[in-house]
Amino acid sequence: MRAMPILRPPLRLAWVHESARSVPVVSRSVTFLSSLGNGCVARDSHTGEELWKFRPRGVGAGAESARGDDVFLYTDRDLDDTKPGNRASLSRADERTGRIKSKIPFRGEIFGDYVISNVISSIAVGSWSQGGVIWSKNVSDDYQTSVMRAGWTGDRLIWGQRNGAVVCVALATGEKIWEISVADLYKDKVARDPGCVMTDFFFFGDLVVFSTMGHSLGISLETGRTVWRTRKHITLRGYLGDRIHGTQAGTLDPYTGDYDLGPGLENPLGPSKRLLGFLDSLQTSSHVFESASNGSVHAWDRKTGKHVWEMKLKGAKGGYGLKIAYGRLYYVSATQQTYCFEEVNPSASSDAATSGAAPTEFPNDPTANAAATDKNAAKRATKGPTNPKALSLERSVRRRPA
């Protein structure tokens, strides 16, 4: 089972960072905050003290992700786009000092040793150990077939396209293993909407789970065959133990597609008052956290739906998102401030909270889900398929090399 993030209100405001327009990247002890034109600022997660800045002259820059003692910093093209040959790049740097260790000549998501770039019309795979690009290929020639999401597990790379296609290839070579079309599989009223993959890919044993416009799917990683599907507009947000958390307090069983909506969340303004416009939500093992359009942050008990905490932030409005990492909550306001919250009364669960936060930074890392693979193999061997609509498909679980 994946460790669940732990964060229990009431929370206090630990520190505020000005001029950030994206959800921060967080390592065990450092928070990296990025904004267009201002580069990346590294701050101590405990105190908010500034440690160093990454602000190359004339280019957009920021933090892509963090792993171990490293942070991965990106640069974009020249801001005025006038310098010929200026290319985006990704650098591996020491998290405490910002010292650059190595570089790859394009920007992408970090998956272990690999860097995956999915820039609209093409896919490129690079490797830190091999020092550059391994392979690349053109995927589309128009907007309708452009790449939306990419995910990685073991020796396979999967991506979704705007037209509803999902493609699985060998990570090392780019050789195609299978391809499916959600729009072709389900010619019903719901599937007439754009079929693009709208969430990240979630891997459980030999299953990959994701959502499109109107459908959530569990498919075989080996063959691409559908094991289950549900016609529900569900936003899948992240791992929560051996389930996936989604809209409000809901959770999805990745092996059957059964979705538990959970309790309705209590209106903090009272039943006769107008609801706040909520923008984003995250779940922990015990609570649901959401940000609202008026610049406030709220928490509910996940089991009862009772509203238990809120804080209105002076000057804040709207938001770019929430993040829970290493026992802290981060809220990015549309007014470009990043607010860092921590527990008022830290409990003995703080160590568990720290260990449980890392998977939120690397949702597609199979090494972080090894324990779930073993547990779920035993679970399926004893229970068997519980969804009567599931295909008769052998779902053997095998540990893939990292």
Short mmCIF file of C-alpha atoms in Angstrom, two decimals:
data_model
loop_
_atom_site.label_atom_id
_atom_site.label_comp_id
_atom_site.label_asym_id
_atom_site.label_seq_id
_atom_site.Cartn_x
_atom_site.Cartn_y
_atom_site.Cartn_z
CA MET A 1 0.00 0.00 0.00
CA ARG A 2 1.23 3.50 -0.76
CA ALA A 3 1.77 5.65 2.30
CA MET A 4 -1.05 8.18 2.68
CA PRO A 5 -0.16 11.84 3.20
CA ILE A 6 -0.96 12.94 6.77
CA LEU A 7 -1.89 16.50 7.68
CA ARG A 8 -4.30 17.33 10.50
CA PRO A 9 -5.88 20.76 11.05
CA PRO A 10 -5.84 23.24 12.62
CA LEU A 11 -3.00 24.68 10.54
CA ARG A 12 -1.01 27.85 10.96
CA LEU A 13 0.55 30.04 8.30
CA ALA A 14 4.30 29.33 8.41
CA TRP A 15 5.52 31.70 5.69
CA VAL A 16 4.54 33.49 2.45
CA HIS A 17 6.43 33.84 -0.82
CA GLU A 18 5.65 36.65 -3.25
CA SER A 19 5.56 36.37 -7.04
CA ALA A 20 5.01 32.68 -7.80
CA ARG A 21 2.54 31.48 -10.42
CA SER A 22 2.77 27.69 -10.25
CA VAL A 23 2.41 24.97 -7.62
CA PRO A 24 5.83 24.61 -5.94
CA VAL A 25 8.20 21.68 -6.23
CA VAL A 26 9.03 20.32 -2.77
CA SER A 27 11.87 18.09 -1.55
CA ARG A 28 12.32 16.81 1.98
CA SER A 29 13.70 20.12 3.29
CA VAL A 30 13.56 22.68 0.44
CA THR A 31 10.64 24.31 -1.40
CA PHE A 32 11.25 25.56 -4.95
CA LEU A 33 8.99 28.36 -6.21
CA SER A 34 8.81 29.39 -9.86
CA SER A 35 7.28 32.21 -11.87
CA LEU A 36 7.55 33.30 -15.49
CA GLY A 37 10.33 35.84 -15.85
CA ASN A 38 11.55 35.49 -12.25
CA GLY A 39 13.10 32.04 -12.43
CA CYS A 40 13.25 29.76 -9.38
CA VAL A 41 13.74 30.67 -5.72
CA ALA A 42 14.76 27.92 -3.25
CA ARG A 43 13.51 28.37 0.32
CA ASP A 44 13.99 26.33 3.47
CA SER A 45 10.67 24.49 3.93
CA HIS A 46 10.71 24.95 7.72
CA THR A 47 11.56 28.65 8.01
CA GLY A 48 10.91 30.10 4.54
CA GLU A 49 14.49 31.44 4.48
CA GLU A 50 15.80 32.05 0.97
CA LEU A 51 18.69 29.72 0.10
CA TRP A 52 19.50 30.53 -3.53
CA LYS A 53 18.03 31.68 -6.87
CA PHE A 54 18.14 30.27 -10.38
CA ARG A 55 17.50 33.13 -12.77
CA PRO A 56 19.40 32.84 -16.09
CA ARG A 57 19.47 36.11 -17.99
CA GLY A 58 16.96 36.49 -20.83
CA VAL A 59 15.19 33.12 -20.52
CA GLY A 60 12.23 31.70 -18.63
CA ALA A 61 13.28 29.29 -15.89
CA GLY A 62 11.91 27.32 -12.95
CA ALA A 63 11.89 24.01 -11.08
CA GLU A 64 10.48 20.89 -12.78
CA SER A 65 10.70 18.32 -9.95
CA ALA A 66 12.90 17.10 -7.09
CA ARG A 67 14.31 13.72 -6.15
CA GLY A 68 16.68 12.70 -3.38
CA ASP A 69 19.16 15.54 -2.91
CA ASP A 70 18.63 16.92 -6.42
CA VAL A 71 16.30 19.46 -7.98
CA PHE A 72 15.69 19.55 -11.73
CA LEU A 73 15.69 23.08 -13.17
CA TYR A 74 14.39 24.03 -16.60
CA THR A 75 15.09 26.90 -18.99
CA ASP A 76 12.79 27.87 -21.85
CA ARG A 77 13.52 29.71 -25.05
CA ASP A 78 14.63 33.33 -24.91
CA LEU A 79 11.78 35.46 -23.60
CA ASP A 80 11.85 37.78 -26.62
CA ASP A 81 12.51 34.79 -28.93
CA THR A 82 15.13 36.70 -30.92
CA LYS A 83 18.31 34.74 -30.26
CA PRO A 84 18.81 32.05 -32.92
CA GLY A 85 19.55 28.53 -31.73
CA ASN A 86 18.45 29.19 -28.15
CA ARG A 87 17.01 25.92 -26.84
CA ALA A 88 15.18 24.77 -23.74
CA SER A 89 17.18 22.61 -21.34
CA LEU A 90 16.91 20.70 -18.07
CA SER A 91 19.62 20.76 -15.41
CA ARG A 92 20.23 18.54 -12.41
CA ALA A 93 21.32 20.62 -9.39
CA ASP A 94 22.11 20.27 -5.71
CA GLU A 95 18.98 21.21 -3.75
CA ARG A 96 20.77 23.14 -0.97
CA THR A 97 23.23 25.13 -3.10
CA GLY A 98 21.83 25.19 -6.64
CA ARG A 99 25.14 23.91 -8.08
CA ILE A 100 24.54 22.41 -11.55
CA LYS A 101 25.68 18.77 -11.91
CA SER A 102 24.51 17.80 -15.42
CA LYS A 103 22.24 18.96 -18.25
CA ILE A 104 19.90 17.57 -20.94
CA PRO A 105 19.10 19.74 -24.00
CA PHE A 106 15.31 19.73 -23.66
CA ARG A 107 12.64 20.15 -21.00
CA GLY A 108 10.40 17.32 -19.76
CA GLU A 109 9.04 15.29 -16.86
CA ILE A 110 11.49 13.35 -14.69
CA PHE A 111 10.90 9.59 -14.39
CA GLY A 112 13.85 8.04 -12.58
CA ASP A 113 16.86 8.14 -14.90
CA TYR A 114 14.66 9.23 -17.79
CA VAL A 115 13.34 12.58 -19.01
CA ILE A 116 10.13 12.46 -21.06
CA SER A 117 9.30 15.46 -23.24
CA ASN A 118 5.78 15.62 -24.68
CA VAL A 119 5.68 18.94 -26.51
CA ILE A 120 2.35 18.89 -28.38
CA SER A 121 3.41 17.14 -31.58
CA SER A 122 6.36 14.99 -30.50
CA ILE A 123 7.68 12.65 -27.82
CA ALA A 124 11.35 12.61 -26.84
CA VAL A 125 13.12 10.43 -24.25
CA GLY A 126 16.44 11.34 -22.68
CA SER A 127 18.62 9.72 -20.02
CA TRP A 128 20.85 11.30 -17.39
CA SER A 129 23.17 8.28 -17.34
CA GLN A 130 23.45 8.24 -21.15
CA GLY A 131 23.89 12.00 -21.27
CA GLY A 132 21.24 13.09 -23.73
CA VAL A 133 18.41 12.10 -26.10
CA ILE A 134 17.81 8.36 -26.61
CA TRP A 135 15.03 8.63 -29.19
CA SER A 136 12.30 10.97 -30.38
CA LYS A 137 9.37 10.73 -32.77
CA ASN A 138 6.72 12.95 -34.30
CA VAL A 139 3.30 11.99 -32.93
CA SER A 140 0.91 14.37 -34.64
CA ASP A 141 0.62 17.02 -37.30
CA ASP A 142 -2.40 18.87 -35.91
CA TYR A 143 -3.97 20.08 -32.67
CA GLN A 144 -6.59 17.30 -32.52
CA THR A 145 -3.99 14.55 -32.16
CA SER A 146 -1.57 16.44 -29.91
CA VAL A 147 -0.12 14.80 -26.80
CA MET A 148 -1.92 15.55 -23.51
CA ARG A 149 -0.39 13.34 -20.78
CA ALA A 150 2.51 10.90 -20.43
CA GLY A 151 3.32 8.27 -17.79
CA TRP A 152 6.00 5.69 -17.15
CA THR A 153 6.30 2.36 -15.35
CA GLY A 154 9.14 -0.16 -15.55
CA ASP A 155 10.15 -0.53 -19.20
CA ARG A 156 7.08 1.13 -20.74
CA LEU A 157 5.99 4.63 -21.64
CA ILE A 158 2.31 5.53 -22.13
CA TRP A 159 0.81 8.73 -23.43
CA GLY A 160 -2.67 10.03 -24.20
CA GLN A 161 -3.68 12.22 -27.13
CA ARG A 162 -6.39 14.83 -27.57
CA ASN A 163 -8.31 12.63 -30.03
CA GLY A 164 -8.71 9.85 -27.42
CA ALA A 165 -5.83 7.63 -28.51
CA VAL A 166 -3.69 5.98 -25.81
CA VAL A 167 -0.30 4.64 -26.94
CA CYS A 168 2.09 2.28 -25.14
CA VAL A 169 5.71 1.94 -26.31
CA ALA A 170 8.97 0.41 -25.09
CA LEU A 171 10.74 3.10 -23.08
CA ALA A 172 14.20 2.21 -24.33
CA THR A 173 13.43 2.19 -28.07
CA GLY A 174 10.04 3.83 -28.71
CA GLU A 175 8.77 0.64 -30.38
CA LYS A 176 4.96 0.52 -30.22
CA ILE A 177 3.45 -2.26 -28.05
CA TRP A 178 -0.24 -1.35 -28.36
CA GLU A 179 -2.59 1.53 -29.11
CA ILE A 180 -6.28 2.00 -28.31
CA SER A 181 -8.88 4.62 -29.16
CA VAL A 182 -11.39 5.49 -26.45
CA ALA A 183 -13.66 7.19 -28.98
CA ASP A 184 -13.79 4.05 -31.16
CA LEU A 185 -14.37 1.70 -28.21
CA TYR A 186 -17.34 3.57 -26.79
CA LYS A 187 -19.58 5.09 -29.44
CA ASP A 188 -22.19 6.45 -27.05
CA LYS A 189 -23.43 9.92 -26.16
CA VAL A 190 -20.75 10.50 -23.53
CA ALA A 191 -17.89 9.45 -25.78
CA ARG A 192 -18.85 12.00 -28.44
CA ASP A 193 -17.09 14.59 -26.32
CA PRO A 194 -13.35 14.97 -26.95
CA GLY A 195 -11.78 11.75 -25.72
CA CYS A 196 -8.49 13.20 -24.52
CA VAL A 197 -6.84 11.83 -21.41
CA MET A 198 -7.51 14.40 -18.70
CA THR A 199 -5.68 12.88 -15.71
CA ASP A 200 -2.32 11.31 -15.01
CA PHE A 201 -1.82 7.58 -15.46
CA PHE A 202 -1.98 5.49 -12.26
CA PHE A 203 -0.26 2.10 -12.17
CA PHE A 204 -1.39 -0.84 -10.00
CA GLY A 205 0.34 -4.14 -10.72
CA ASP A 206 -0.42 -4.91 -14.38
CA LEU A 207 -3.22 -2.32 -14.62
CA VAL A 208 -3.07 1.29 -15.75
CA VAL A 209 -5.95 3.56 -14.69
CA PHE A 210 -6.85 6.95 -16.18
CA SER A 211 -9.82 9.17 -17.06
CA THR A 212 -11.01 10.67 -20.32
CA MET A 213 -13.89 13.06 -20.97
CA GLY A 214 -16.82 10.99 -19.71
CA HIS A 215 -15.07 7.70 -18.87
CA SER A 216 -12.68 6.25 -16.33
CA LEU A 217 -10.82 3.16 -17.52
CA GLY A 218 -8.75 0.31 -16.13
CA ILE A 219 -6.79 -1.41 -18.90
CA SER A 220 -4.22 -4.16 -19.09
CA LEU A 221 -0.68 -2.84 -19.25
CA GLU A 222 0.28 -5.95 -21.24
CA THR A 223 -2.32 -5.79 -24.02
CA GLY A 224 -4.28 -2.54 -23.80
CA ARG A 225 -7.52 -4.51 -23.37
CA THR A 226 -10.22 -2.94 -21.21
CA VAL A 227 -10.71 -4.62 -17.82
CA TRP A 228 -13.37 -2.20 -16.57
CA ARG A 229 -14.81 1.21 -17.30
CA THR A 230 -17.23 3.58 -15.62
CA ARG A 231 -19.24 6.34 -17.29
CA LYS A 232 -18.67 8.96 -14.63
CA HIS A 233 -17.16 12.41 -14.91
CA ILE A 234 -14.52 11.79 -12.27
CA THR A 235 -11.39 13.83 -11.77
CA LEU A 236 -8.67 11.46 -10.55
CA ARG A 237 -6.15 13.39 -8.47
CA GLY A 238 -3.63 11.00 -6.92
CA TYR A 239 -2.79 7.84 -5.01
CA LEU A 240 -4.48 7.29 -1.64
CA GLY A 241 -3.19 4.00 -0.21
CA ASP A 242 -4.40 1.20 -2.50
CA ARG A 243 -7.08 3.45 -4.03
CA ILE A 244 -7.15 6.64 -6.11
CA HIS A 245 -8.72 9.77 -4.68
CA GLY A 246 -10.89 11.96 -6.84
CA THR A 247 -13.72 14.47 -6.74
CA GLN A 248 -14.53 15.76 -3.22
CA ALA A 249 -14.05 12.85 -0.77
CA GLY A 250 -14.47 10.13 -3.37
CA THR A 251 -12.11 7.21 -3.95
CA LEU A 252 -11.79 4.73 -6.82
CA ASP A 253 -11.00 1.00 -6.52
CA PRO A 254 -8.42 0.57 -9.33
CA TYR A 255 -9.22 -3.14 -9.80
CA THR A 256 -12.99 -2.87 -10.27
CA GLY A 257 -13.73 0.73 -11.19
CA ASP A 258 -16.12 1.06 -8.23
CA TYR A 259 -16.25 4.70 -7.15
CA ASP A 260 -17.22 5.63 -3.59
CA LEU A 261 -18.42 9.23 -3.56
CA GLY A 262 -17.87 9.48 0.17
CA PRO A 263 -19.84 11.87 2.37
CA GLY A 264 -21.13 15.18 1.05
CA LEU A 265 -18.95 18.03 2.23
CA GLU A 266 -20.70 20.40 4.64
CA ASN A 267 -21.26 23.95 3.38
CA PRO A 268 -19.15 26.21 5.63
CA LEU A 269 -21.63 29.07 5.09
CA GLY A 270 -24.63 27.02 6.25
CA PRO A 271 -27.32 25.17 4.28
CA SER A 272 -29.22 28.33 3.28
CA LYS A 273 -26.17 30.27 2.11
CA ARG A 274 -24.59 30.31 -1.31
CA LEU A 275 -21.70 27.88 -1.69
CA LEU A 276 -18.20 29.20 -2.11
CA GLY A 277 -16.58 28.64 -5.49
CA PHE A 278 -14.09 25.88 -4.75
CA LEU A 279 -11.17 25.53 -7.13
CA ASP A 280 -9.08 22.55 -6.09
CA SER A 281 -9.11 19.72 -3.55
CA LEU A 282 -6.65 17.27 -2.02
CA GLN A 283 -7.17 14.34 0.32
CA THR A 284 -5.08 12.97 3.15
CA SER A 285 -5.70 9.86 5.24
CA SER A 286 -8.13 11.82 7.43
CA HIS A 287 -9.15 15.10 5.76
CA VAL A 288 -10.13 16.85 2.53
CA PHE A 289 -8.51 20.24 1.86
CA GLU A 290 -9.85 22.74 -0.68
CA SER A 291 -9.14 26.28 -1.79
CA ALA A 292 -11.94 28.71 -2.63
CA SER A 293 -12.29 31.55 -5.12
CA ASN A 294 -12.38 34.14 -2.31
CA GLY A 295 -8.83 33.27 -1.24
CA SER A 296 -9.73 31.03 1.69
CA VAL A 297 -8.50 27.50 2.46
CA HIS A 298 -10.75 24.88 4.10
CA ALA A 299 -10.63 21.38 5.61
CA TRP A 300 -13.30 18.72 6.12
CA ASP A 301 -13.27 15.43 7.99
CA ARG A 302 -12.99 12.84 5.19
CA LYS A 303 -15.21 10.26 6.90
CA THR A 304 -18.07 12.52 8.03
CA GLY A 305 -17.89 15.46 5.62
CA LYS A 306 -17.97 17.91 8.55
CA HIS A 307 -16.27 21.28 7.98
CA VAL A 308 -13.50 21.54 10.61
CA TRP A 309 -11.13 24.39 9.64
CA GLU A 310 -10.75 27.44 7.44
CA MET A 311 -8.45 30.42 7.01
CA LYS A 312 -9.13 33.54 4.97
CA LEU A 313 -5.94 35.02 3.59
CA LYS A 314 -5.83 38.79 3.34
CA GLY A 315 -5.34 39.95 -0.24
CA ALA A 316 -5.57 36.43 -1.71
CA LYS A 317 -8.03 35.65 -4.51
CA GLY A 318 -8.63 32.64 -6.71
CA GLY A 319 -5.80 30.19 -7.05
CA TYR A 320 -3.48 28.11 -9.21
CA GLY A 321 -3.69 25.04 -6.99
CA LEU A 322 -2.97 23.17 -3.75
CA LYS A 323 -0.20 20.78 -2.82
CA ILE A 324 0.49 18.60 0.21
CA ALA A 325 4.11 17.50 0.64
CA TYR A 326 6.20 16.42 3.63
CA GLY A 327 3.65 17.44 6.25
CA ARG A 328 2.84 20.87 4.79
CA LEU A 329 0.07 22.40 2.72
CA TYR A 330 0.86 24.87 -0.07
CA TYR A 331 -1.72 27.19 -1.62
CA VAL A 332 -0.90 29.32 -4.69
CA SER A 333 -3.16 32.35 -5.06
CA ALA A 334 -4.04 34.06 -8.34
CA THR A 335 -2.53 37.17 -6.77
CA GLN A 336 0.84 35.34 -7.11
CA GLN A 337 1.54 34.57 -3.45
CA THR A 338 2.42 31.07 -2.25
CA TYR A 339 1.24 30.32 1.30
CA CYS A 340 2.88 27.53 3.32
CA PHE A 341 0.85 26.00 6.17
CA GLU A 342 1.90 23.54 8.87
CA GLU A 343 0.18 21.85 11.80
CA VAL A 344 -0.42 23.99 14.90
CA ASN A 345 0.12 20.95 17.13
CA PRO A 346 2.46 18.57 15.28
CA SER A 347 1.70 15.03 16.35
CA ALA A 348 3.69 11.82 16.42
CA SER A 349 2.48 11.32 12.86
CA SER A 350 4.96 13.88 11.50
CA ASP A 351 7.45 11.19 10.45
CA ALA A 352 4.71 9.28 8.66
CA ALA A 353 3.64 12.49 6.97
CA THR A 354 7.16 13.03 5.72
CA SER A 355 7.46 9.52 4.31
CA GLY A 356 3.99 9.71 2.81
CA ALA A 357 4.53 12.88 0.82
CA ALA A 358 7.15 11.70 -1.66
CA PRO A 359 4.78 9.75 -3.95
CA THR A 360 2.79 12.93 -4.63
CA GLU A 361 5.91 14.30 -6.32
CA PHE A 362 6.48 11.16 -8.43
CA PRO A 363 3.04 9.59 -9.06
CA ASN A 364 4.32 7.33 -11.84
CA ASP A 365 7.41 5.95 -10.10
CA PRO A 366 6.95 2.16 -9.86
CA THR A 367 9.61 1.84 -7.15
CA ALA A 368 7.35 3.88 -4.84
CA ASN A 369 4.55 1.37 -5.45
CA ALA A 370 6.42 -1.91 -5.02
CA ALA A 371 4.69 -2.75 -1.75
CA ALA A 372 1.29 -2.19 -3.36
CA THR A 373 2.19 -4.64 -6.12
CA ASP A 374 2.92 -7.43 -3.63
CA LYS A 375 -0.17 -6.74 -1.52
CA ASN A 376 -2.53 -6.43 -4.44
CA ALA A 377 -1.24 -9.61 -6.06
CA ALA A 378 -2.29 -11.52 -2.94
CA LYS A 379 -5.58 -9.62 -2.80
CA ARG A 380 -6.55 -10.54 -6.35
CA ALA A 381 -5.41 -14.13 -5.96
CA THR A 382 -7.80 -14.64 -3.05
CA LYS A 383 -10.74 -12.48 -4.11
CA GLY A 384 -10.65 -12.66 -7.88
CA PRO A 385 -12.46 -10.11 -10.09
CA THR A 386 -15.27 -8.38 -8.18
CA ASN A 387 -16.70 -6.46 -11.09
CA PRO A 388 -19.23 -8.62 -13.00
CA LYS A 389 -18.61 -6.56 -16.13
CA ALA A 390 -14.88 -7.11 -16.08
CA LEU A 391 -13.41 -8.99 -19.01
CA SER A 392 -12.10 -12.49 -18.46
CA LEU A 393 -8.50 -11.44 -18.61
CA GLU A 394 -5.52 -12.93 -16.85
CA ARG A 395 -4.02 -10.16 -14.73
CA SER A 396 -0.72 -11.53 -13.55
CA VAL A 397 1.39 -9.16 -11.49
CA ARG A 398 5.10 -9.07 -12.10
CA ARG A 399 7.68 -6.75 -10.67
CA ARG A 400 9.17 -4.62 -13.42
CA PRO A 401 12.76 -3.46 -13.26
CA ALA A 402 13.10 0.16 -12.20
#
